[in-house]
Amino acid sequence: MKAPGDNDSFFQRVYEVVVQIPPGRATSYGAIARYLGTGRSARMVGWAMNASHTSLLWIPAHRVVNRNGTLTGKHHFGGSEIMKQLLESEGIKVNGDQIVNFEKIFWDPAKELSY
DNA sequence: TGATTGACCAACT
DNA sequence: CAGTTGGCCAATC
């Protein structure tokens, strides 16, 4: 166990970005990965989401989808309807497993969160 | 400790 | 147009 708050883990960095996603918006794994400078390590973002339940913070992983706007990790929410309802609950329209007007609600951390 | 997998993305065949 | 491969890094077997 490392010093709390001093986590320089890749996951912690992903969490801080994801939790800052405003409601009614969504982003993609690759966008986060690029923002962190990891580039093509978009897989790690997915892994971070997988471990998100281990984090003490609530990670709105339902706001994080693949670059196509498809709910790739819906199965990890305990059901395909869960993620869909969560998004619709925030005003995001979801058609089947894909977000409607995804480019419209797309939230780019590199753009909104200038570092 | 080495090999495999993983909620992705992009390019190549 | 669909299937395969390479890449990144960390966790699990």
PDB file of C-alpha atoms (C1' of nucleotides) in Angstrom:
ATOM      1  CA  MET A   1       0.000   0.000   0.000  1.00  0.00           C
ATOM      2  CA  LYS A   2       1.381   3.342  -1.010  1.00  0.00           C
ATOM      3  CA  ALA A   3       0.954   6.750   0.498  1.00  0.00           C
ATOM      4  CA  PRO A   4      -2.627   7.932   0.085  1.00  0.00           C
ATOM      5  CA  GLY A   5      -3.086  10.893  -2.195  1.00  0.00           C
ATOM      6  CA  ASP A   6       0.316  10.354  -3.648  1.00  0.00           C
ATOM      7  CA  ASN A   7      -0.824   7.763  -6.097  1.00  0.00           C
ATOM      8  CA  ASP A   8       1.078   8.322  -9.289  1.00  0.00           C
ATOM      9  CA  SER A   9      -0.589   5.295 -10.747  1.00  0.00           C
ATOM     10  CA  PHE A  10      -1.933   5.426 -14.215  1.00  0.00           C
ATOM     11  CA  PHE A  11      -5.340   4.529 -12.894  1.00  0.00           C
ATOM     12  CA  GLN A  12      -5.500   7.413 -10.462  1.00  0.00           C
ATOM     13  CA  ARG A  13      -4.784   9.805 -13.288  1.00  0.00           C
ATOM     14  CA  VAL A  14      -7.597   8.311 -15.331  1.00  0.00           C
ATOM     15  CA  TYR A  15      -9.987   8.540 -12.407  1.00  0.00           C
ATOM     16  CA  GLU A  16      -9.317  12.226 -11.902  1.00  0.00           C
ATOM     17  CA  VAL A  17     -10.180  12.914 -15.499  1.00  0.00           C
ATOM     18  CA  VAL A  18     -13.293  10.745 -15.592  1.00  0.00           C
ATOM     19  CA  VAL A  19     -14.767  12.171 -12.415  1.00  0.00           C
ATOM     20  CA  GLN A  20     -14.432  15.619 -13.921  1.00  0.00           C
ATOM     21  CA  ILE A  21     -16.695  14.739 -16.808  1.00  0.00           C
ATOM     22  CA  PRO A  22     -19.763  17.003 -16.620  1.00  0.00           C
ATOM     23  CA  PRO A  23     -23.226  15.411 -16.628  1.00  0.00           C
ATOM     24  CA  GLY A  24     -24.927  15.050 -19.960  1.00  0.00           C
ATOM     25  CA  ARG A  25     -21.562  14.561 -21.602  1.00  0.00           C
ATOM     26  CA  ALA A  26     -19.443  11.603 -22.598  1.00  0.00           C
ATOM     27  CA  THR A  27     -15.904  10.918 -23.656  1.00  0.00           C
ATOM     28  CA  SER A  28     -13.911   8.101 -25.156  1.00  0.00           C
ATOM     29  CA  TYR A  29     -11.158   5.877 -23.835  1.00  0.00           C
ATOM     30  CA  GLY A  30      -8.738   7.029 -26.499  1.00  0.00           C
ATOM     31  CA  ALA A  31      -9.418  10.692 -25.734  1.00  0.00           C
ATOM     32  CA  ILE A  32      -8.501  10.188 -22.112  1.00  0.00           C
ATOM     33  CA  ALA A  33      -5.463   8.163 -23.035  1.00  0.00           C
ATOM     34  CA  ARG A  34      -4.282  10.851 -25.384  1.00  0.00           C
ATOM     35  CA  TYR A  35      -4.890  13.532 -22.807  1.00  0.00           C
ATOM     36  CA  LEU A  36      -2.716  11.665 -20.348  1.00  0.00           C
ATOM     37  CA  GLY A  37      -0.066  11.356 -22.999  1.00  0.00           C
ATOM     38  CA  THR A  38      -0.286   7.606 -23.017  1.00  0.00           C
ATOM     39  CA  GLY A  39      -1.282   7.714 -26.625  1.00  0.00           C
ATOM     40  CA  ARG A  40      -2.439   4.329 -27.741  1.00  0.00           C
ATOM     41  CA  SER A  41      -2.775   2.841 -24.292  1.00  0.00           C
ATOM     42  CA  ALA A  42      -6.529   3.210 -24.453  1.00  0.00           C
ATOM     43  CA  ARG A  43      -6.702  -0.337 -23.089  1.00  0.00           C
ATOM     44  CA  MET A  44      -5.320   0.897 -19.815  1.00  0.00           C
ATOM     45  CA  VAL A  45      -8.216   3.301 -19.508  1.00  0.00           C
ATOM     46  CA  GLY A  46     -10.554   0.361 -19.837  1.00  0.00           C
ATOM     47  CA  TRP A  47      -8.581  -1.513 -17.235  1.00  0.00           C
ATOM     48  CA  ALA A  48      -8.771   1.500 -14.961  1.00  0.00           C
ATOM     49  CA  MET A  49     -12.530   1.397 -15.310  1.00  0.00           C
ATOM     50  CA  ASN A  50     -12.481  -2.266 -14.459  1.00  0.00           C
ATOM     51  CA  ALA A  51     -10.658  -1.397 -11.267  1.00  0.00           C
ATOM     52  CA  SER A  52     -12.740   1.724 -10.763  1.00  0.00           C
ATOM     53  CA  HIS A  53     -14.914  -0.098  -8.260  1.00  0.00           C
ATOM     54  CA  THR A  54     -11.788  -0.550  -6.161  1.00  0.00           C
ATOM     55  CA  SER A  55     -11.325   3.189  -6.047  1.00  0.00           C
ATOM     56  CA  LEU A  56     -12.762   5.066  -3.113  1.00  0.00           C
ATOM     57  CA  LEU A  57     -14.290   7.524  -5.557  1.00  0.00           C
ATOM     58  CA  TRP A  58     -17.337   6.984  -7.725  1.00  0.00           C
ATOM     59  CA  ILE A  59     -16.248   6.664 -11.307  1.00  0.00           C
ATOM     60  CA  PRO A  60     -18.993   7.518 -13.834  1.00  0.00           C
ATOM     61  CA  ALA A  61     -17.744   4.877 -16.206  1.00  0.00           C
ATOM     62  CA  HIS A  62     -21.049   5.040 -18.029  1.00  0.00           C
ATOM     63  CA  ARG A  63     -19.918   8.391 -19.387  1.00  0.00           C
ATOM     64  CA  VAL A  64     -16.897   6.734 -20.880  1.00  0.00           C
ATOM     65  CA  VAL A  65     -17.429   4.876 -24.118  1.00  0.00           C
ATOM     66  CA  ASN A  66     -15.343   3.872 -27.065  1.00  0.00           C
ATOM     67  CA  ARG A  67     -14.467   6.334 -29.767  1.00  0.00           C
ATOM     68  CA  ASN A  68     -17.466   5.240 -31.806  1.00  0.00           C
ATOM     69  CA  GLY A  69     -19.835   6.193 -29.009  1.00  0.00           C
ATOM     70  CA  THR A  70     -20.725   2.570 -28.434  1.00  0.00           C
ATOM     71  CA  LEU A  71     -21.341   1.242 -24.944  1.00  0.00           C
ATOM     72  CA  THR A  72     -18.552  -1.256 -25.006  1.00  0.00           C
ATOM     73  CA  GLY A  73     -18.381  -1.875 -21.291  1.00  0.00           C
ATOM     74  CA  LYS A  74     -22.092  -2.185 -20.722  1.00  0.00           C
ATOM     75  CA  HIS A  75     -21.642  -5.784 -19.657  1.00  0.00           C
ATOM     76  CA  HIS A  76     -19.518  -4.642 -16.745  1.00  0.00           C
ATOM     77  CA  PHE A  77     -22.293  -2.586 -15.290  1.00  0.00           C
ATOM     78  CA  GLY A  78     -24.189  -5.665 -14.344  1.00  0.00           C
ATOM     79  CA  GLY A  79     -26.468  -5.454 -17.346  1.00  0.00           C
ATOM     80  CA  SER A  80     -26.861  -3.761 -20.680  1.00  0.00           C
ATOM     81  CA  GLU A  81     -29.797  -1.714 -19.420  1.00  0.00           C
ATOM     82  CA  ILE A  82     -27.904  -0.213 -16.503  1.00  0.00           C
ATOM     83  CA  MET A  83     -25.425   1.813 -18.514  1.00  0.00           C
ATOM     84  CA  LYS A  84     -28.109   2.831 -20.964  1.00  0.00           C
ATOM     85  CA  GLN A  85     -30.427   4.054 -18.251  1.00  0.00           C
ATOM     86  CA  LEU A  86     -27.633   5.903 -16.507  1.00  0.00           C
ATOM     87  CA  LEU A  87     -26.852   7.821 -19.673  1.00  0.00           C
ATOM     88  CA  GLU A  88     -30.470   8.561 -20.416  1.00  0.00           C
ATOM     89  CA  SER A  89     -30.883   9.656 -16.834  1.00  0.00           C
ATOM     90  CA  GLU A  90     -28.359  12.387 -17.558  1.00  0.00           C
ATOM     91  CA  GLY A  91     -30.116  13.445 -20.724  1.00  0.00           C
ATOM     92  CA  ILE A  92     -27.994  11.400 -23.093  1.00  0.00           C
ATOM     93  CA  LYS A  93     -29.994   9.592 -25.737  1.00  0.00           C
ATOM     94  CA  VAL A  94     -28.913   6.049 -26.345  1.00  0.00           C
ATOM     95  CA  ASN A  95     -29.980   4.067 -29.347  1.00  0.00           C
ATOM     96  CA  GLY A  96     -29.474   0.419 -28.571  1.00  0.00           C
ATOM     97  CA  ASP A  97     -25.833   0.278 -27.511  1.00  0.00           C
ATOM     98  CA  GLN A  98     -24.784   3.475 -29.201  1.00  0.00           C
ATOM     99  CA  ILE A  99     -25.030   7.077 -28.030  1.00  0.00           C
ATOM    100  CA  VAL A 100     -27.063   9.422 -30.195  1.00  0.00           C
ATOM    101  CA  ASN A 101     -25.365  12.666 -31.234  1.00  0.00           C
ATOM    102  CA  PHE A 102     -22.211  11.399 -29.636  1.00  0.00           C
ATOM    103  CA  GLU A 103     -20.034  13.971 -31.377  1.00  0.00           C
ATOM    104  CA  LYS A 104     -22.378  16.590 -30.002  1.00  0.00           C
ATOM    105  CA  ILE A 105     -22.092  15.519 -26.400  1.00  0.00           C
ATOM    106  CA  PHE A 106     -18.502  14.438 -26.771  1.00  0.00           C
ATOM    107  CA  TRP A 107     -16.363  15.903 -24.019  1.00  0.00           C
ATOM    108  CA  ASP A 108     -12.700  16.138 -24.805  1.00  0.00           C
ATOM    109  CA  PRO A 109     -10.526  16.432 -21.674  1.00  0.00           C
ATOM    110  CA  ALA A 110      -7.670  17.829 -23.704  1.00  0.00           C
ATOM    111  CA  LYS A 111      -9.974  20.583 -24.847  1.00  0.00           C
ATOM    112  CA  GLU A 112     -12.058  21.284 -21.774  1.00  0.00           C
ATOM    113  CA  LEU A 113      -9.306  20.566 -19.294  1.00  0.00           C
ATOM    114  CA  SER A 114      -6.328  22.512 -20.512  1.00  0.00           C
ATOM    115  CA  TYR A 115      -3.225  21.501 -18.662  1.00  0.00           C
TER     116      TYR A 115
ATOM    117  C1'  DT B   1       8.914 -14.963 -13.131  1.00  0.00           C
ATOM    118  C1'  DG B   2       6.980 -15.654 -17.972  1.00  0.00           C
ATOM    119  C1'  DA B   3       2.964 -15.734 -20.533  1.00  0.00           C
ATOM    120  C1'  DT B   4      -1.738 -14.293 -21.269  1.00  0.00           C
ATOM    121  C1'  DT B   5      -5.460 -11.107 -21.228  1.00  0.00           C
ATOM    122  C1'  DG B   6      -7.953  -6.753 -21.170  1.00  0.00           C
ATOM    123  C1'  DA B   7     -14.343  -1.981 -20.948  1.00  0.00           C
ATOM    124  C1'  DC B   8      -9.384   0.255 -27.202  1.00  0.00           C
ATOM    125  C1'  DC B   9      -7.647   2.393 -31.578  1.00  0.00           C
ATOM    126  C1'  DA B  10      -5.722   2.577 -35.936  1.00  0.00           C
ATOM    127  C1'  DA B  11      -3.569   0.657 -39.809  1.00  0.00           C
ATOM    128  C1'  DC B  12      -2.840  -2.995 -42.869  1.00  0.00           C
ATOM    129  C1'  DT B  13      -4.181  -7.201 -45.703  1.00  0.00           C
TER     130       DT B  13
ATOM    131  C1'  DC C   1     -15.890  -4.865 -46.512  1.00  0.00           C
ATOM    132  C1'  DA C   2     -14.165  -7.993 -42.910  1.00  0.00           C
ATOM    133  C1'  DG C   3     -10.446 -10.132 -40.475  1.00  0.00           C
ATOM    134  C1'  DT C   4      -5.768  -9.711 -38.577  1.00  0.00           C
ATOM    135  C1'  DT C   5      -1.881  -7.347 -36.421  1.00  0.00           C
ATOM    136  C1'  DG C   6       0.681  -4.052 -33.906  1.00  0.00           C
ATOM    137  C1'  DG C   7       0.950  -1.035 -29.948  1.00  0.00           C
ATOM    138  C1'  DC C   8       0.613   0.583 -25.252  1.00  0.00           C
ATOM    139  C1'  DC C   9       0.916  -0.759 -19.881  1.00  0.00           C
ATOM    140  C1'  DA C  10      -0.772  -3.085 -16.019  1.00  0.00           C
ATOM    141  C1'  DA C  11      -3.031  -7.020 -13.646  1.00  0.00           C
ATOM    142  C1'  DT C  12      -3.952 -11.901 -13.343  1.00  0.00           C
ATOM    143  C1'  DC C  13      -2.782 -16.934 -14.016  1.00  0.00           C
TER     144       DC C  13
END
